[in-house]
Short mmCIF file of C-alpha atoms in Angstrom, two decimals:
data_model
loop_
_atom_site.label_atom_id
_atom_site.label_comp_id
_atom_site.label_asym_id
_atom_site.label_seq_id
_atom_site.Cartn_x
_atom_site.Cartn_y
_atom_site.Cartn_z
CA MET A 1011 31.37 13.54 6.23
CA ARG A 1012 30.26 13.42 2.49
CA LYS A 1013 26.31 13.28 2.45
CA VAL A 1014 24.49 11.65 0.16
CA SER A 1015 20.46 11.82 -0.18
CA ALA A 1016 18.03 9.26 0.82
CA LEU A 1017 15.84 9.83 -2.14
CA PRO A 1018 18.17 8.64 -5.16
CA PRO A 1019 18.25 11.96 -7.35
CA ARG A 1020 16.43 11.59 -10.92
CA ARG A 1021 16.59 15.08 -13.15
CA GLY A 1022 14.22 17.23 -13.40
CA GLU A 1023 12.26 14.64 -11.33
CA ASP A 1024 8.84 16.27 -9.69
CA ARG A 1025 6.32 14.34 -8.18
CA ARG A 1026 3.20 16.92 -8.91
CA SER A 1027 1.56 17.19 -11.45
CA TRP A 1028 1.88 20.65 -13.85
CA LEU A 1029 -2.02 21.22 -12.69
CA SER A 1030 -0.78 21.19 -9.30
CA GLY A 1031 2.17 23.42 -8.71
CA ALA A 1032 5.10 21.87 -10.73
CA PRO A 1033 6.84 23.63 -13.49
CA PRO A 1034 4.20 23.40 -17.21
CA PRO A 1035 6.23 20.97 -19.64
CA ARG A 1036 8.00 22.03 -22.42
CA TRP A 1037 5.01 21.26 -25.29
CA VAL A 1038 3.01 24.18 -22.77
CA ARG A 1039 5.72 26.38 -23.42
CA ALA A 1040 6.40 26.09 -26.80
CA LEU A 1041 2.62 26.05 -27.69
CA PRO A 1042 2.02 29.73 -28.25
CA PRO A 1043 4.69 30.38 -30.48
CA VAL A 1044 4.15 26.83 -32.81
CA LEU A 1045 0.76 28.10 -33.13
CA VAL A 1046 1.73 31.41 -34.42
CA VAL A 1047 4.17 30.18 -36.95
CA ALA A 1048 1.53 27.37 -38.02
CA ILE A 1049 -0.87 30.30 -39.06
CA CYS A 1050 1.41 32.20 -40.47
CA ALA A 1051 2.74 29.61 -42.14
CA ALA A 1052 -0.60 27.80 -43.15
CA THR A 1053 -1.87 31.50 -44.30
CA LEU A 1054 0.99 32.28 -46.92
CA ILE A 1055 1.16 28.69 -48.23
CA SER A 1056 -2.97 28.62 -48.77
CA HIS A 1057 -4.14 30.45 -52.56
CA ASP A 1058 -7.37 31.48 -50.81
CA PRO A 1059 -8.10 32.91 -47.71
CA LEU A 1060 -8.34 30.79 -44.37
CA ASP A 1061 -10.91 31.60 -41.33
CA ILE A 1062 -8.54 30.32 -38.96
CA GLY A 1063 -7.82 34.41 -37.45
CA PHE A 1064 -10.41 33.18 -34.59
CA LEU A 1065 -7.10 31.03 -33.69
CA LEU A 1066 -5.38 33.87 -32.72
CA GLY A 1067 -6.89 34.56 -29.70
CA ALA A 1068 -6.22 31.70 -28.05
CA ILE A 1069 -2.79 32.81 -27.89
CA PRO A 1070 -2.63 35.30 -25.18
CA PRO A 1071 -4.50 32.38 -22.25
CA LEU A 1072 -1.74 29.90 -23.76
CA ALA A 1073 0.68 31.95 -22.93
CA VAL A 1074 -0.81 32.57 -19.26
CA LEU A 1075 0.24 29.25 -18.28
CA SER A 1076 3.97 29.54 -18.39
CA TYR A 1077 4.98 32.76 -19.82
CA SER A 1078 5.78 36.25 -17.55
CA PRO A 1079 3.24 39.23 -17.79
CA LEU A 1080 6.07 40.85 -20.56
CA ALA A 1081 6.21 38.00 -22.62
CA THR A 1082 2.62 37.29 -22.54
CA ALA A 1083 2.26 41.27 -23.58
CA VAL A 1084 4.80 40.66 -26.59
CA LEU A 1085 2.49 37.75 -27.41
CA GLY A 1086 -0.39 39.70 -27.43
CA GLY A 1087 0.84 42.51 -29.09
CA VAL A 1088 2.37 39.74 -31.78
CA VAL A 1089 -1.63 38.89 -32.43
CA VAL A 1090 -2.79 42.32 -32.90
CA ALA A 1091 -0.34 42.64 -35.08
CA LEU A 1092 -0.69 40.34 -37.43
CA LEU A 1093 -4.70 40.32 -37.62
CA ASN A 1094 -3.63 43.48 -39.21
CA ILE A 1095 -1.56 42.76 -41.25
CA PRO A 1096 -2.95 42.54 -45.08
CA ALA A 1097 -0.80 39.71 -46.67
CA PHE A 1098 -2.49 37.04 -43.93
CA GLN A 1099 -5.94 38.19 -44.75
CA LEU A 1100 -6.54 37.14 -41.30
CA ASP A 1101 -10.64 37.22 -41.32
CA ARG A 1102 -10.28 41.24 -41.80
CA PRO A 1103 -11.58 42.05 -38.32
CA GLY A 1104 -13.17 44.45 -37.74
CA ASP A 1105 -13.17 47.03 -34.69
CA THR A 1106 -15.45 45.31 -32.53
CA ASP A 1107 -12.91 42.13 -33.10
CA LEU A 1108 -9.64 44.01 -32.30
CA LEU A 1109 -11.10 45.10 -29.78
CA THR A 1110 -12.31 41.91 -28.40
CA VAL A 1111 -8.79 40.84 -28.86
CA VAL A 1112 -7.02 43.56 -27.34
CA PHE A 1113 -8.94 42.87 -24.02
CA VAL A 1114 -8.09 39.57 -23.96
CA ALA A 1115 -4.65 39.85 -24.31
CA GLY A 1116 -4.33 42.30 -21.13
CA LEU A 1117 -6.36 40.72 -18.78
CA SER A 1118 -4.34 37.80 -19.98
CA VAL A 1119 -1.49 40.06 -18.83
CA PHE A 1120 -3.21 40.81 -15.54
CA VAL A 1121 -3.67 36.71 -14.88
CA SER A 1122 0.00 36.38 -15.79
CA PHE A 1123 0.96 39.07 -13.55
CA VAL A 1124 -1.32 37.24 -10.72
CA ARG A 1125 0.03 33.45 -11.50
CA SER A 1126 3.82 34.51 -11.26
CA HIS A 1127 3.54 36.30 -8.14
CA ARG A 1128 1.70 33.39 -6.99
CA ASP A 1129 4.20 30.85 -8.26
CA ALA A 1130 7.12 33.09 -5.88
CA GLN A 1131 4.81 32.64 -3.31
CA LEU A 1132 4.53 28.76 -3.80
CA GLY A 1133 7.63 28.11 -4.59
CA LEU A 1134 9.20 29.91 -1.53
CA GLU A 1135 6.72 28.13 0.45
CA ARG A 1136 7.55 24.67 -0.68
CA THR A 1137 11.65 25.93 -0.10
CA VAL A 1138 10.83 25.95 3.83
CA ALA A 1139 8.87 22.94 4.21
CA GLU A 1140 11.66 20.66 2.27
CA ALA A 1141 13.87 22.73 4.80
CA ALA A 1142 12.25 21.70 7.60
CA GLN A 1143 11.22 18.11 6.60
CA HIS A 1144 14.91 17.54 5.27
CA ALA A 1145 15.65 18.62 9.52
CA VAL A 1146 13.18 15.96 10.23
CA VAL A 1147 14.76 13.71 7.52
CA PRO A 1148 17.94 14.52 6.88
CA PRO A 1149 20.37 12.95 4.00
CA LEU A 1150 21.95 9.46 4.95
CA PRO A 1151 25.18 9.80 5.69
CA GLU A 1152 27.22 7.26 3.13
CA ARG A 1153 29.23 6.00 6.14
CA VAL A 1154 28.61 5.56 9.61
CA GLY A 1155 31.38 3.96 11.40
CA ALA A 1156 32.15 0.52 10.09
CA VAL A 1157 28.65 0.59 7.97
CA ARG A 1158 28.17 1.79 4.82
CA CYS A 1159 24.95 3.13 4.16
CA ALA A 1160 22.02 3.24 1.26
CA GLY A 1161 18.54 4.23 1.17
CA LEU A 1162 15.96 5.37 -0.48
CA TYR A 1163 12.40 7.12 0.77
CA ARG A 1164 9.43 7.93 -1.08
CA ALA A 1165 6.17 9.56 0.79
CA ALA A 1166 3.00 8.43 -0.43
CA GLN A 1167 1.76 11.90 -0.45
CA ARG A 1168 2.72 13.99 -3.08
CA GLY A 1169 4.82 17.00 -3.56
CA THR A 1170 5.97 15.87 0.57
CA LEU A 1171 9.46 14.17 1.35
CA VAL A 1172 8.47 12.96 5.30
CA GLY A 1173 5.21 10.70 5.29
CA GLY A 1174 4.80 8.14 8.01
CA ASP A 1175 8.15 6.00 7.31
CA PHE A 1176 11.10 6.89 9.70
CA PHE A 1177 14.75 5.78 9.77
CA ASP A 1178 17.80 6.56 10.85
CA VAL A 1179 21.86 5.34 11.62
CA ARG A 1180 23.73 7.27 14.11
CA ASP A 1181 27.10 6.51 15.20
CA GLY A 1182 27.51 6.15 19.14
CA PRO A 1183 29.18 5.22 22.84
CA PHE A 1184 27.68 2.08 22.23
CA GLY A 1185 28.26 1.62 18.09
CA VAL A 1186 26.13 2.20 15.13
CA ARG A 1187 22.60 2.18 15.49
CA VAL A 1188 19.81 1.77 13.26
CA VAL A 1189 16.36 2.34 13.48
CA THR A 1190 13.62 2.49 10.72
CA GLY A 1191 9.70 1.99 10.79
CA ASP A 1192 6.35 3.29 10.06
CA VAL A 1193 4.06 5.58 12.07
CA GLN A 1194 0.07 5.22 12.76
CA GLY A 1195 -1.04 6.86 9.65
CA HIS A 1196 1.05 8.77 6.71
CA GLY A 1197 1.47 11.78 4.93
CA LEU A 1198 2.16 15.37 6.90
CA SER A 1199 -0.11 14.35 9.72
CA ALA A 1200 2.10 11.70 10.90
CA VAL A 1201 4.90 13.91 10.45
CA SER A 1202 5.00 15.56 14.40
CA THR A 1203 5.22 11.39 15.54
CA VAL A 1204 7.80 10.66 13.36
CA ALA A 1205 10.01 13.99 15.09
CA SER A 1206 9.50 13.14 18.14
CA LEU A 1207 10.18 9.41 17.59
CA LEU A 1208 13.55 10.35 15.83
CA GLY A 1209 14.56 12.60 18.72
CA ALA A 1210 13.73 9.87 21.33
CA PHE A 1211 16.06 7.58 18.99
CA ARG A 1212 18.99 9.98 18.95
CA GLU A 1213 18.77 10.94 22.46
CA ALA A 1214 18.63 6.88 23.74
CA VAL A 1215 21.88 6.25 21.06
CA LEU A 1216 23.93 8.33 23.66
CA ASP A 1217 22.29 7.15 26.92
CA GLN A 1218 21.10 3.68 26.29
CA PRO A 1219 23.99 0.86 26.82
CA ASP A 1220 21.90 -2.04 24.68
CA LEU A 1221 19.32 -2.02 21.94
CA ALA A 1222 16.28 -2.95 24.00
CA SER A 1223 16.01 -0.02 26.40
CA VAL A 1224 16.60 1.58 22.83
CA ALA A 1225 13.37 0.13 21.91
CA GLY A 1226 12.05 1.49 25.55
CA ARG A 1227 12.94 4.56 25.18
CA LEU A 1228 10.82 4.76 22.01
CA ASP A 1229 8.00 3.14 23.41
CA ARG A 1230 8.12 5.88 26.40
CA ARG A 1231 8.01 8.68 24.24
CA LEU A 1232 4.95 7.72 22.27
CA LEU A 1233 3.12 6.78 25.41
CA VAL A 1234 3.17 9.95 26.48
CA ASP A 1235 2.71 11.51 23.75
CA SER A 1236 -0.47 9.94 23.21
CA ALA A 1237 -1.07 10.50 27.02
CA ASP A 1238 -1.21 14.70 25.82
CA ALA A 1239 -2.82 13.98 22.93
CA ARG A 1240 -6.78 13.79 23.56
CA HIS A 1241 -8.15 10.69 22.25
CA ALA A 1242 -4.76 9.85 20.27
CA GLU A 1243 -3.88 6.23 20.13
CA LEU A 1244 -0.31 6.32 18.73
CA PHE A 1245 1.79 3.80 17.99
CA ALA A 1246 4.29 2.59 15.63
CA THR A 1247 6.27 -0.41 14.09
CA ALA A 1248 9.96 -0.12 13.74
CA ALA A 1249 13.18 -2.37 13.52
CA LEU A 1250 16.54 -1.34 15.56
CA LEU A 1251 20.02 -2.68 14.98
CA GLU A 1252 23.33 -2.43 16.58
CA PHE A 1253 26.30 -3.23 15.13
CA SER A 1254 29.55 -4.14 17.09
CA ALA A 1255 32.55 -2.39 17.00
CA ASP A 1256 33.97 -4.31 13.87
CA ALA A 1257 30.73 -4.39 12.21
CA LEU A 1258 31.52 -8.55 12.50
CA GLU A 1259 27.99 -8.89 14.48
CA VAL A 1260 24.52 -7.02 14.45
CA ARG A 1261 21.95 -7.24 17.42
CA VAL A 1262 18.40 -7.05 16.43
CA VAL A 1263 15.33 -5.99 17.78
CA VAL A 1264 11.92 -6.02 15.82
CA CYS A 1265 8.67 -4.09 17.49
CA GLY A 1266 5.74 -5.20 14.59
CA ASN A 1267 7.93 -4.16 11.53
CA PRO A 1268 9.08 -6.46 8.98
CA PRO A 1269 12.23 -8.47 9.94
CA PRO A 1270 15.23 -7.32 7.95
CA LEU A 1271 16.57 -9.81 5.07
CA LEU A 1272 20.08 -10.67 4.71
CA LEU A 1273 21.91 -10.46 1.57
CA ARG A 1274 24.58 -13.24 1.70
CA GLY A 1275 26.18 -14.38 -2.23
CA ALA A 1276 23.09 -15.04 -4.15
CA ARG A 1277 20.67 -15.73 -1.37
CA ALA A 1278 18.38 -13.50 0.47
CA THR A 1279 17.21 -14.68 4.02
CA GLU A 1280 14.99 -13.42 6.61
CA LEU A 1281 16.46 -13.01 10.16
CA GLU A 1282 14.79 -15.09 12.54
CA VAL A 1283 14.18 -12.30 15.39
CA SER A 1284 12.08 -12.67 18.52
CA PRO A 1285 8.96 -9.97 17.12
CA TRP A 1286 7.46 -7.86 19.93
CA THR A 1287 4.59 -5.90 19.81
CA PRO A 1288 4.44 -2.42 18.23
CA LEU A 1289 5.86 0.89 19.86
CA GLY A 1290 3.39 2.87 21.59
CA LEU A 1291 1.58 -0.19 23.56
CA GLY A 1292 3.31 -0.78 26.32
CA LEU A 1293 6.19 -2.75 25.74
CA ALA A 1294 7.58 -4.97 29.02
CA ASP A 1295 10.22 -4.08 30.91
CA ALA A 1296 13.37 -3.79 28.28
CA GLY A 1297 15.47 -6.27 30.23
CA ALA A 1298 12.46 -8.98 29.09
CA ILE A 1299 12.51 -7.93 25.52
CA GLU A 1300 14.42 -10.74 23.91
CA THR A 1301 17.61 -9.41 21.21
CA CYS A 1302 18.56 -11.17 18.51
CA THR A 1303 22.42 -11.71 17.27
CA VAL A 1304 23.83 -12.47 13.96
CA SER A 1305 27.58 -12.99 13.04
CA LEU A 1306 28.23 -11.39 9.55
CA ARG A 1307 30.68 -12.58 6.99
CA PRO A 1308 32.62 -9.97 4.87
CA GLY A 1309 29.87 -9.37 1.81
CA ASP A 1310 26.70 -9.55 3.79
CA ARG A 1311 24.56 -6.82 3.21
CA LEU A 1312 21.05 -6.61 5.51
CA PHE A 1313 18.12 -5.09 3.63
CA LEU A 1314 15.44 -3.14 5.70
CA ALA A 1315 12.34 -2.54 4.29
CA SER A 1316 8.83 -0.77 5.49
CA ASP A 1317 5.18 -2.35 5.22
CA GLY A 1318 5.17 0.20 1.66
CA VAL A 1319 7.37 -2.60 0.18
CA VAL A 1320 6.31 -6.04 1.66
CA GLU A 1321 2.44 -5.29 1.27
CA ALA A 1322 2.45 -3.95 -1.94
CA ARG A 1323 0.03 -5.90 -4.19
CA ASP A 1324 0.11 -6.61 -7.95
CA GLY A 1325 -3.16 -6.79 -10.05
CA GLY A 1326 -4.17 -10.10 -8.80
CA GLY A 1327 -3.92 -9.15 -5.73
CA ALA A 1328 -0.15 -11.00 -4.99
CA PHE A 1329 2.04 -9.49 -2.42
CA TYR A 1330 5.66 -8.32 -4.18
CA PRO A 1331 8.21 -11.39 -3.25
CA LEU A 1332 11.01 -9.12 -1.99
CA ALA A 1333 13.31 -12.29 -0.23
CA ASP A 1334 13.35 -14.09 -4.53
CA ARG A 1335 13.56 -9.67 -5.97
CA LEU A 1336 16.74 -9.35 -3.81
CA ALA A 1337 18.22 -12.63 -4.76
CA ALA A 1338 17.92 -11.77 -8.46
CA LEU A 1339 19.62 -7.92 -7.41
CA ALA A 1340 22.47 -9.92 -5.77
CA ASP A 1341 25.32 -8.96 -7.93
CA ALA A 1342 24.49 -4.69 -7.74
CA ASP A 1343 26.22 -2.73 -5.90
CA PRO A 1344 24.85 -1.69 -2.36
CA SER A 1345 24.48 2.10 -3.43
CA ALA A 1346 22.53 1.45 -6.10
CA LEU A 1347 20.30 -1.55 -4.17
CA PRO A 1348 17.21 0.26 -3.22
CA GLY A 1349 17.01 1.85 -6.54
CA LEU A 1350 16.92 -1.27 -8.53
CA VAL A 1351 14.15 -2.59 -6.27
CA TRP A 1352 12.44 0.38 -6.44
CA ALA A 1353 11.79 -0.10 -9.76
CA ASP A 1354 11.03 -3.34 -9.63
CA LEU A 1355 8.50 -2.68 -7.38
CA LEU A 1356 6.73 -0.06 -9.62
CA ARG A 1357 6.91 -2.68 -12.39
CA PHE A 1358 5.17 -5.19 -10.38
CA CYS A 1359 2.86 -2.41 -8.64
CA PRO A 1360 2.61 0.25 -10.25
CA ALA A 1361 0.12 2.54 -7.94
CA VAL A 1362 1.92 2.21 -4.32
CA GLN A 1363 -0.38 3.68 -1.92
CA ASP A 1364 2.01 3.28 1.36
CA ASP A 1365 5.08 5.70 2.38
CA VAL A 1366 8.14 3.24 1.25
CA THR A 1367 11.60 3.23 2.81
CA MET A 1368 14.16 0.79 1.89
CA LEU A 1369 17.69 0.45 3.47
CA VAL A 1370 21.03 -1.29 2.94
CA LEU A 1371 24.00 -1.74 5.06
CA THR A 1372 26.86 -3.81 4.45
CA PRO A 1373 29.43 -3.62 7.25
CA SER A 1374 32.90 -2.50 5.93
CA PRO A 1375 35.44 -2.06 9.16
CA PRO A 1376 37.92 1.01 7.39
CA ALA A 1377 40.76 -1.11 7.46
CA ARG A 1378 39.54 -3.68 5.14
CA GLU A 1379 38.75 -1.31 2.62
#
């Protein structure tokens, strides 16, 4: 089964700034050679000597930001050579000036060596961290059983792939089951709770005969974890779905999470479900949880979004009108819909502060395609 990422790939995207560990932008790398060429050209064109030789002393420190120790040493050598070429008449430096430039160049090579090794270590640690986070929230399959899937996940904490939101789509003996939700807190501090809930969900998909029992299993998992952790009060909101074998019917349980939206034609309507308390607060007997059953038609799509979407506000304090925006994007391909909503959300609220999750589930039995 081919996998697609829950994070739509965008060429060259890195949410870190270059001052926080991301590769420096191209203009930083281009600055040292451009400065060398500009200084040489200016001195050759000018009929009178120019007192701009001091600018060459900035080239080795600038090279530290993006060049290897060897390239930094080469640029330092070029600077020293240029200061000694009479044709450029660069301030006619004395011995003290030359020794100062040589010292700065040598120091820059050392700093570049340290930076290069630090970057290599950080790159390794980031690779390991990404592998661990992908193990918690793996890439979303393009299809699970009779349901086509598309999704988007954006963690609020920069430089991380997993935050306080979670989702999963699994096929089991009782049909295709889906969970999406939001745990208390966000960022790396919430990852352990996310991992615990997803593990409980994956087991419940195989063992529990009905959706209410799955919700009860997740609730119990949080209660047990909270009892083991001193002063912990763990809770999470969640929406759980279960598709019939032909994907023409879906059962829904909502525990404090925004209800799914049904996109039918050009209309987006919120499913009328009986809300239950968030997970971890002690659900009633699973048999008392009311499950909403909705009939689906060919072409219907279910859109699930986390609090980070529905509670986003613009500068005037207005909430993001998700249903209206979905209706305006009804003609879009389901696989592109999460990305389109994300772009629209950023235009509405450029500074999204919470984790964001979106799932689009399209009933699509293989025999009908």
